[in-house]
Short mmCIF file of C-alpha atoms in Angstrom, two decimals:
data_model
loop_
_atom_site.label_atom_id
_atom_site.label_comp_id
_atom_site.label_asym_id
_atom_site.label_seq_id
_atom_site.Cartn_x
_atom_site.Cartn_y
_atom_site.Cartn_z
CA UNK A 1 -54.11 -46.82 44.58
CA UNK A 2 -56.51 -49.29 43.86
CA UNK A 3 -57.92 -51.45 46.56
CA UNK A 4 -59.40 -55.44 47.46
CA UNK A 5 -60.63 -55.44 50.63
CA UNK A 6 -61.34 -59.19 51.19
CA UNK A 7 -63.63 -60.44 54.36
CA UNK A 8 -66.01 -63.46 54.48
CA UNK A 9 -69.77 -61.93 53.99
CA UNK A 10 -70.50 -58.16 54.65
CA UNK A 11 -73.79 -56.59 56.10
CA UNK A 12 -73.80 -53.01 55.59
CA UNK A 13 -77.38 -53.82 57.17
CA UNK A 14 -75.79 -55.78 59.84
CA UNK A 15 -74.80 -53.15 62.71
CA UNK A 16 -71.85 -55.98 63.44
CA UNK A 17 -68.11 -54.39 64.73
CA UNK A 18 -66.55 -56.09 62.26
CA UNK A 19 -69.34 -55.11 59.19
CA UNK A 20 -69.07 -51.21 59.78
CA UNK A 21 -65.42 -51.23 60.96
CA UNK A 22 -65.20 -52.57 57.18
CA UNK A 23 -67.76 -50.00 55.97
CA UNK A 24 -65.97 -47.56 57.42
CA UNK A 25 -62.50 -47.80 55.60
CA UNK A 26 -63.66 -48.72 52.18
CA UNK A 27 -65.57 -44.81 53.18
CA UNK A 28 -62.85 -43.67 54.44
CA UNK A 29 -60.87 -44.24 52.01
CA UNK A 30 -63.22 -43.31 48.83
CA UNK A 31 -63.35 -39.83 50.37
CA UNK A 32 -58.89 -39.97 49.56
CA UNK A 33 -59.44 -40.77 46.44
CA UNK A 34 -58.62 -44.38 46.28
CA UNK A 35 -60.69 -47.10 44.35
CA UNK A 36 -62.30 -49.95 46.78
CA UNK A 37 -63.81 -52.40 46.04
CA UNK A 38 -64.84 -54.88 48.68
CA UNK A 39 -65.00 -58.69 48.09
CA UNK A 40 -67.08 -61.56 49.62
CA UNK A 41 -69.87 -64.12 50.40
CA UNK A 42 -73.04 -62.90 49.27
CA UNK A 43 -75.72 -63.51 52.50
CA UNK A 44 -78.93 -63.18 52.11
CA UNK A 45 -79.28 -62.74 49.18
CA UNK A 46 -77.35 -59.71 48.78
CA UNK A 47 -76.99 -58.43 45.85
CA UNK A 48 -73.73 -60.02 43.47
CA UNK A 49 -72.23 -56.07 42.23
CA UNK A 50 -73.44 -53.53 44.53
CA UNK A 51 -72.08 -49.66 44.57
CA UNK A 52 -72.30 -48.12 47.85
CA UNK A 53 -71.03 -44.50 48.90
CA UNK A 54 -68.16 -44.43 46.81
CA UNK A 55 -66.82 -47.96 47.28
CA UNK A 56 -68.51 -51.28 44.92
CA UNK A 57 -69.09 -55.09 46.89
CA UNK A 58 -68.56 -57.45 44.98
CA UNK A 59 -70.34 -60.97 46.30
CA UNK A 60 -70.49 -64.89 45.28
CA UNK A 61 -73.08 -67.07 46.02
CA UNK A 62 -72.13 -69.33 49.29
CA UNK A 63 -73.54 -72.14 50.07
CA UNK A 64 -73.02 -72.60 53.60
CA UNK A 65 -74.49 -76.21 54.07
CA UNK A 66 -71.64 -78.21 51.95
CA UNK A 67 -67.95 -77.64 53.59
CA UNK A 68 -66.60 -78.36 49.71
CA UNK A 69 -67.70 -75.68 48.56
CA UNK A 70 -67.12 -74.05 50.74
CA UNK A 71 -63.85 -75.04 50.94
CA UNK A 72 -64.20 -73.64 46.57
CA UNK A 73 -66.09 -69.82 48.16
CA UNK A 74 -62.05 -69.30 49.81
CA UNK A 75 -60.45 -70.48 46.52
CA UNK A 76 -62.67 -68.22 44.80
CA UNK A 77 -61.81 -64.58 45.41
CA UNK A 78 -58.19 -65.47 43.28
CA UNK A 79 -61.24 -65.41 40.51
CA UNK A 80 -63.32 -63.05 41.48
CA UNK A 81 -60.09 -60.90 41.29
CA UNK A 82 -59.21 -62.55 38.21
CA UNK A 83 -62.18 -61.26 36.88
CA UNK A 84 -62.04 -57.41 38.45
CA UNK A 85 -58.19 -56.87 36.56
CA UNK A 86 -59.83 -58.63 33.62
CA UNK A 87 -62.56 -56.26 32.91
CA UNK A 88 -60.92 -53.25 34.34
CA UNK A 89 -57.00 -54.17 32.67
CA UNK A 90 -55.54 -52.30 35.66
CA UNK A 91 -54.16 -54.41 38.97
CA UNK A 92 -54.92 -54.19 42.65
CA UNK A 93 -51.99 -51.70 44.27
CA UNK A 94 -53.53 -53.19 48.61
CA UNK A 95 -54.96 -56.67 48.35
CA UNK A 96 -55.43 -56.32 52.44
CA UNK A 97 -57.61 -59.67 53.43
CA UNK A 98 -59.44 -59.74 56.88
CA UNK A 99 -60.23 -62.49 58.95
CA UNK A 100 -60.03 -64.32 62.60
CA UNK A 101 -58.46 -67.43 61.52
CA UNK A 102 -54.67 -67.33 59.15
CA UNK A 103 -56.45 -70.30 57.01
CA UNK A 104 -58.39 -67.52 55.72
CA UNK A 105 -54.95 -65.95 53.96
CA UNK A 106 -55.23 -68.38 51.39
CA UNK A 107 -57.46 -66.80 48.99
CA UNK A 108 -55.52 -63.48 50.17
CA UNK A 109 -52.37 -65.43 49.36
CA UNK A 110 -54.37 -66.81 45.67
CA UNK A 111 -55.31 -63.86 44.80
CA UNK A 112 -52.22 -62.06 44.26
CA UNK A 113 -51.40 -64.34 41.54
CA UNK A 114 -53.71 -62.15 39.99
CA UNK A 115 -52.15 -58.47 41.21
CA UNK A 116 -47.91 -59.57 41.47
CA UNK A 117 -47.24 -55.99 42.84
CA UNK A 118 -49.94 -55.01 44.76
CA UNK A 119 -48.69 -54.91 48.47
CA UNK A 120 -50.63 -58.01 50.63
CA UNK A 121 -52.03 -56.74 54.13
CA UNK A 122 -53.29 -58.93 56.38
CA UNK A 123 -55.52 -58.28 59.22
CA UNK A 124 -56.44 -60.68 62.96
CA UNK A 125 -58.84 -58.62 64.99
CA UNK A 126 -59.82 -61.52 67.14
CA UNK A 127 -58.69 -65.35 68.19
CA UNK A 128 -60.29 -67.53 66.15
CA UNK A 129 -62.35 -70.96 67.85
CA UNK A 130 -60.45 -73.11 65.46
CA UNK A 131 -57.21 -73.33 67.34
CA UNK A 132 -55.86 -75.76 65.31
CA UNK A 133 -56.03 -72.78 62.23
CA UNK A 134 -52.81 -71.14 64.39
CA UNK A 135 -50.86 -73.93 62.94
CA UNK A 136 -51.40 -72.35 59.75
CA UNK A 137 -49.55 -69.03 60.78
CA UNK A 138 -46.37 -69.10 58.98
CA UNK A 139 -48.49 -69.05 56.04
CA UNK A 140 -48.98 -64.69 56.93
CA UNK A 141 -45.07 -64.70 56.89
CA UNK A 142 -46.32 -64.02 52.88
CA UNK A 143 -47.39 -60.66 53.77
CA UNK A 144 -45.37 -57.60 53.46
CA UNK A 145 -47.79 -56.91 56.43
CA UNK A 146 -50.18 -58.62 59.40
CA UNK A 147 -52.48 -56.16 61.65
CA UNK A 148 -53.09 -57.03 65.25
CA UNK A 149 -55.23 -54.77 67.89
CA UNK A 150 -53.02 -56.39 70.83
CA UNK A 151 -49.51 -57.21 72.00
CA UNK A 152 -51.57 -60.19 73.33
CA UNK A 153 -52.22 -61.54 69.58
CA UNK A 154 -49.00 -60.43 68.33
CA UNK A 155 -47.26 -62.91 71.36
CA UNK A 156 -49.77 -65.60 69.75
CA UNK A 157 -48.84 -65.40 66.41
CA UNK A 158 -45.42 -65.10 66.97
CA UNK A 159 -45.08 -68.64 68.77
CA UNK A 160 -47.23 -70.07 66.39
CA UNK A 161 -44.25 -68.84 63.47
CA UNK A 162 -44.95 -64.45 62.36
CA UNK A 163 -42.20 -63.19 61.96
CA UNK A 164 -41.90 -60.23 64.32
CA UNK A 165 -40.94 -58.14 61.57
CA UNK A 166 -44.12 -57.99 60.07
CA UNK A 167 -46.34 -56.97 62.27
CA UNK A 168 -48.07 -53.63 63.40
CA UNK A 169 -49.88 -53.14 65.78
CA UNK A 170 -52.87 -50.38 64.96
CA UNK A 171 -55.51 -50.66 66.71
CA UNK A 172 -60.27 -51.52 66.82
CA UNK A 173 -61.42 -47.62 66.12
CA UNK A 174 -64.92 -45.26 66.35
CA UNK A 175 -66.97 -43.03 65.59
CA UNK A 176 -66.11 -40.87 68.49
CA UNK A 177 -68.68 -38.60 66.49
CA UNK A 178 -71.90 -40.82 66.95
CA UNK A 179 -70.73 -42.16 70.32
CA UNK A 180 -70.05 -39.32 72.43
CA UNK A 181 -71.18 -38.46 75.76
CA UNK A 182 -75.26 -37.10 76.35
CA UNK A 183 -78.02 -36.06 78.54
CA UNK A 184 -78.94 -38.77 80.52
CA UNK A 185 -82.14 -38.09 81.80
CA UNK A 186 -83.25 -35.90 79.10
CA UNK A 187 -82.58 -39.91 76.61
CA UNK A 188 -84.51 -41.77 80.76
CA UNK A 189 -87.53 -39.25 79.48
CA UNK A 190 -87.30 -40.01 75.75
CA UNK A 191 -87.01 -43.17 75.78
CA UNK A 192 -90.07 -42.78 79.17
CA UNK A 193 -87.57 -44.45 81.79
CA UNK A 194 -87.65 -41.76 83.63
CA UNK A 195 -85.90 -42.32 87.31
CA UNK A 196 -84.69 -45.51 86.25
CA UNK A 197 -81.23 -47.08 86.96
CA UNK A 198 -80.28 -48.43 83.67
CA UNK A 199 -77.67 -51.26 83.13
CA UNK A 200 -77.03 -51.90 79.79
CA UNK A 201 -76.52 -55.25 77.63
CA UNK A 202 -76.12 -54.91 74.13
CA UNK A 203 -74.30 -56.61 70.60
CA UNK A 204 -74.95 -60.32 69.42
CA UNK A 205 -76.79 -62.96 72.00
CA UNK A 206 -74.51 -65.52 70.92
CA UNK A 207 -73.49 -68.09 74.27
CA UNK A 208 -70.10 -66.99 73.44
CA UNK A 209 -71.35 -63.61 75.24
CA UNK A 210 -72.46 -64.54 78.68
CA UNK A 211 -75.36 -63.50 78.73
CA UNK A 212 -77.15 -66.61 80.78
CA UNK A 213 -74.07 -65.35 83.51
CA UNK A 214 -75.04 -61.73 83.14
CA UNK A 215 -79.04 -63.14 84.11
CA UNK A 216 -78.13 -65.07 86.68
CA UNK A 217 -76.29 -62.23 88.17
CA UNK A 218 -79.18 -59.96 87.50
CA UNK A 219 -81.49 -62.48 89.94
CA UNK A 220 -79.16 -62.68 92.96
CA UNK A 221 -79.54 -58.76 92.81
CA UNK A 222 -83.43 -58.76 92.47
CA UNK A 223 -84.42 -56.69 94.51
CA UNK A 224 -82.19 -53.56 93.53
CA UNK A 225 -83.77 -50.63 92.33
CA UNK A 226 -82.77 -51.21 88.40
CA UNK A 227 -84.07 -52.33 85.04
CA UNK A 228 -81.43 -54.14 82.35
CA UNK A 229 -82.11 -53.44 78.75
CA UNK A 230 -80.83 -56.23 76.58
CA UNK A 231 -80.16 -54.38 72.28
CA UNK A 232 -80.14 -56.93 69.76
CA UNK A 233 -80.42 -57.36 66.45
CA UNK A 234 -79.94 -60.91 66.60
CA UNK A 235 -82.23 -63.31 64.97
CA UNK A 236 -84.72 -65.17 66.66
CA UNK A 237 -83.47 -68.41 66.74
CA UNK A 238 -80.42 -67.09 69.11
CA UNK A 239 -83.14 -64.54 71.44
CA UNK A 240 -85.51 -66.80 72.59
CA UNK A 241 -83.22 -69.38 74.79
CA UNK A 242 -82.68 -66.11 76.43
CA UNK A 243 -86.37 -64.97 76.68
CA UNK A 244 -87.42 -68.13 78.14
CA UNK A 245 -85.00 -68.05 80.68
CA UNK A 246 -86.12 -64.60 81.80
CA UNK A 247 -89.19 -66.17 82.29
CA UNK A 248 -88.35 -68.79 83.93
CA UNK A 249 -87.00 -66.58 86.76
CA UNK A 250 -90.04 -64.65 87.11
CA UNK A 251 -87.25 -61.97 85.78
CA UNK A 252 -90.09 -59.67 83.75
CA UNK A 253 -90.09 -57.37 85.46
CA UNK A 254 -86.13 -56.59 85.62
CA UNK A 255 -85.45 -57.42 81.85
CA UNK A 256 -86.30 -56.01 78.96
CA UNK A 257 -84.79 -57.90 75.50
CA UNK A 258 -85.15 -54.80 72.73
CA UNK A 259 -85.47 -56.51 69.72
CA UNK A 260 -84.21 -54.33 66.22
CA UNK A 261 -84.70 -55.28 63.16
CA UNK A 262 -81.04 -56.49 61.03
CA UNK A 263 -82.88 -53.50 58.33
CA UNK A 264 -84.12 -50.81 61.03
CA UNK A 265 -81.40 -50.17 63.75
CA UNK A 266 -82.16 -48.90 66.47
CA UNK A 267 -80.32 -45.65 67.39
CA UNK A 268 -77.82 -47.48 69.97
CA UNK A 269 -75.62 -44.73 70.86
CA UNK A 270 -78.87 -43.08 72.48
CA UNK A 271 -78.74 -45.96 74.48
CA UNK A 272 -75.66 -46.40 75.38
CA UNK A 273 -75.50 -42.74 76.31
CA UNK A 274 -78.50 -42.97 78.71
CA UNK A 275 -77.72 -46.10 80.29
CA UNK A 276 -75.95 -45.82 84.01
CA UNK A 277 -73.92 -49.07 83.05
CA UNK A 278 -72.80 -50.71 80.31
CA UNK A 279 -72.06 -54.64 81.02
CA UNK A 280 -70.21 -57.35 79.24
CA UNK A 281 -70.18 -60.03 80.81
CA UNK A 282 -67.14 -61.90 78.15
CA UNK A 283 -66.20 -65.50 80.14
CA UNK A 284 -62.96 -65.04 76.66
CA UNK A 285 -62.85 -63.10 73.48
CA UNK A 286 -62.55 -66.03 71.25
CA UNK A 287 -64.42 -64.85 68.26
CA UNK A 288 -64.63 -61.37 69.28
CA UNK A 289 -62.83 -58.46 68.60
CA UNK A 290 -60.22 -58.54 71.28
CA UNK A 291 -60.82 -54.14 71.67
CA UNK A 292 -64.61 -54.56 71.33
CA UNK A 293 -66.68 -52.10 70.31
CA UNK A 294 -69.09 -52.62 72.81
CA UNK A 295 -66.15 -51.40 74.87
CA UNK A 296 -64.85 -48.26 73.43
CA UNK A 297 -68.46 -47.35 72.68
CA UNK A 298 -69.46 -47.43 76.47
CA UNK A 299 -65.68 -45.83 76.97
CA UNK A 300 -66.57 -43.11 74.88
CA UNK A 301 -69.96 -42.23 75.79
CA UNK A 302 -68.96 -41.28 79.03
CA UNK A 303 -70.35 -44.03 80.56
CA UNK A 304 -70.27 -46.71 82.90
CA UNK A 305 -68.20 -50.08 81.75
CA UNK A 306 -68.53 -53.89 83.82
CA UNK A 307 -66.94 -56.56 82.24
CA UNK A 308 -64.59 -59.21 83.29
CA UNK A 309 -61.13 -59.92 83.94
CA UNK A 310 -59.96 -60.68 81.31
CA UNK A 311 -55.72 -60.92 79.94
CA UNK A 312 -56.24 -59.52 77.17
CA UNK A 313 -59.02 -57.37 77.43
CA UNK A 314 -56.90 -55.59 80.14
CA UNK A 315 -54.72 -54.25 77.49
CA UNK A 316 -57.62 -52.11 76.44
CA UNK A 317 -59.45 -51.94 79.89
CA UNK A 318 -57.30 -51.74 83.01
CA UNK A 319 -57.82 -48.34 84.79
CA UNK A 320 -60.76 -48.14 83.08
CA UNK A 321 -63.07 -50.53 84.31
CA UNK A 322 -64.75 -52.45 86.46
CA UNK A 323 -63.36 -55.28 86.52
CA UNK A 324 -65.73 -59.40 87.27
CA UNK A 325 -64.29 -62.39 87.72
CA UNK A 326 -65.22 -64.53 84.32
CA UNK A 327 -67.76 -66.95 84.08
CA UNK A 328 -68.80 -66.01 87.88
CA UNK A 329 -72.10 -64.77 87.91
CA UNK A 330 -71.18 -64.35 91.80
CA UNK A 331 -68.65 -61.94 91.26
CA UNK A 332 -70.67 -60.13 88.35
CA UNK A 333 -73.72 -59.95 90.75
CA UNK A 334 -70.79 -58.34 93.72
CA UNK A 335 -69.52 -55.91 91.01
CA UNK A 336 -73.29 -54.71 89.65
CA UNK A 337 -74.35 -54.51 93.53
CA UNK A 338 -71.66 -52.61 93.85
CA UNK A 339 -71.74 -49.75 91.33
CA UNK A 340 -75.81 -49.42 92.05
CA UNK A 341 -75.51 -49.02 95.59
CA UNK A 342 -71.87 -46.41 95.40
CA UNK A 343 -72.86 -44.84 92.05
CA UNK A 344 -70.86 -44.36 89.62
CA UNK A 345 -66.06 -43.75 89.76
CA UNK A 346 -66.66 -40.81 87.38
CA UNK A 347 -62.53 -40.57 87.89
CA UNK A 348 -62.95 -44.02 86.18
CA UNK A 349 -65.36 -42.05 83.77
CA UNK A 350 -63.57 -39.40 82.46
CA UNK A 351 -60.22 -41.43 82.09
CA UNK A 352 -62.24 -43.48 80.20
CA UNK A 353 -63.65 -41.33 77.77
CA UNK A 354 -59.82 -39.15 77.15
CA UNK A 355 -58.53 -42.94 76.59
CA UNK A 356 -61.73 -44.07 73.18
CA UNK A 357 -60.35 -40.65 71.96
CA UNK A 358 -57.70 -42.41 70.74
CA UNK A 359 -59.25 -44.56 69.00
CA UNK A 360 -61.66 -42.57 66.40
CA UNK A 361 -61.90 -43.81 63.17
CA UNK A 362 -59.97 -40.40 61.27
CA UNK A 363 -57.21 -40.50 63.43
CA UNK A 364 -56.13 -44.75 63.18
CA UNK A 365 -57.35 -45.04 58.99
CA UNK A 366 -54.78 -42.99 58.42
CA UNK A 367 -51.71 -45.82 59.61
CA UNK A 368 -53.14 -48.27 57.18
CA UNK A 369 -52.37 -45.11 54.82
CA UNK A 370 -49.43 -45.47 56.06
CA UNK A 371 -48.64 -49.25 55.29
CA UNK A 372 -50.08 -49.32 52.20
CA UNK A 373 -46.89 -46.76 51.16
CA UNK A 374 -45.01 -47.85 52.80
#
């Protein structure tokens, strides 16, 4: 099959879940003999055309400083598809769009004009922060299938007008050969953190991830024996406010922010496996995947997970994680303190690890192929 994957931006060097999962999908489809092309906007002067591990990436120049030009970029996905079809003389069999906002489905609907027999697929993995865009949910009825990872997202889209028969529940996925249990003590020796109790936050440093809440919680329990590592590839504009907050609270001996150069990702899987607990203090899941990769990776690594009691997240972690109240510093501090004093819940960790094995990309991507052929 000839498959078009449409997304807003695609950075092979950025360790973000949306990039990693799309990369895995494109590589696996290519390995199975399919012709795969990713269409996206250019970010940070990336090449407009490149070939990577068997698939092709086609980008259009971006201008995020102009609303008009941003809108035109949305419409221009159709032109990129048209150009590819004309140059190759072969239409697409599948056009698969990825976005949180239903409004971005427009690019796939328009693109189908140039591959009229293509199957049209939409994947929505997160809630959009542009809530009004849900008013365009009926547009998704033009797709053959709409893929979501959770029942919560499914119910939201139905409430706003999507025909339930269009929906397919397909989970997020990770590489369980990369995120797996390892010898924690050996890793602590490797990173010169011997005999330390380690709390880990990793991922993007945007304010929507609840990081200030975590810093405030650490301040409340600073007399406990632990060190917290924040590992991120986010830019300085995201990191500096947290560095100032850590200095202001005099927590430099408790919190270490490890900056990962965007084009040189650290062995994050080793940090996840080394940590005694991964702490993900989400206030909500808006603009965060409904099944966050960090959550599943922690479970797969047999590392205790401490996160928040959010309805949508509980679909994934109920019974597999220690849950604090969202946006509640005292609750988060209490749960971390309880963990530090009592140690990990080994039974919970074993159950979580078993659950995480269900999210291996080798199992999940087969379901995408099923709907491509259905």
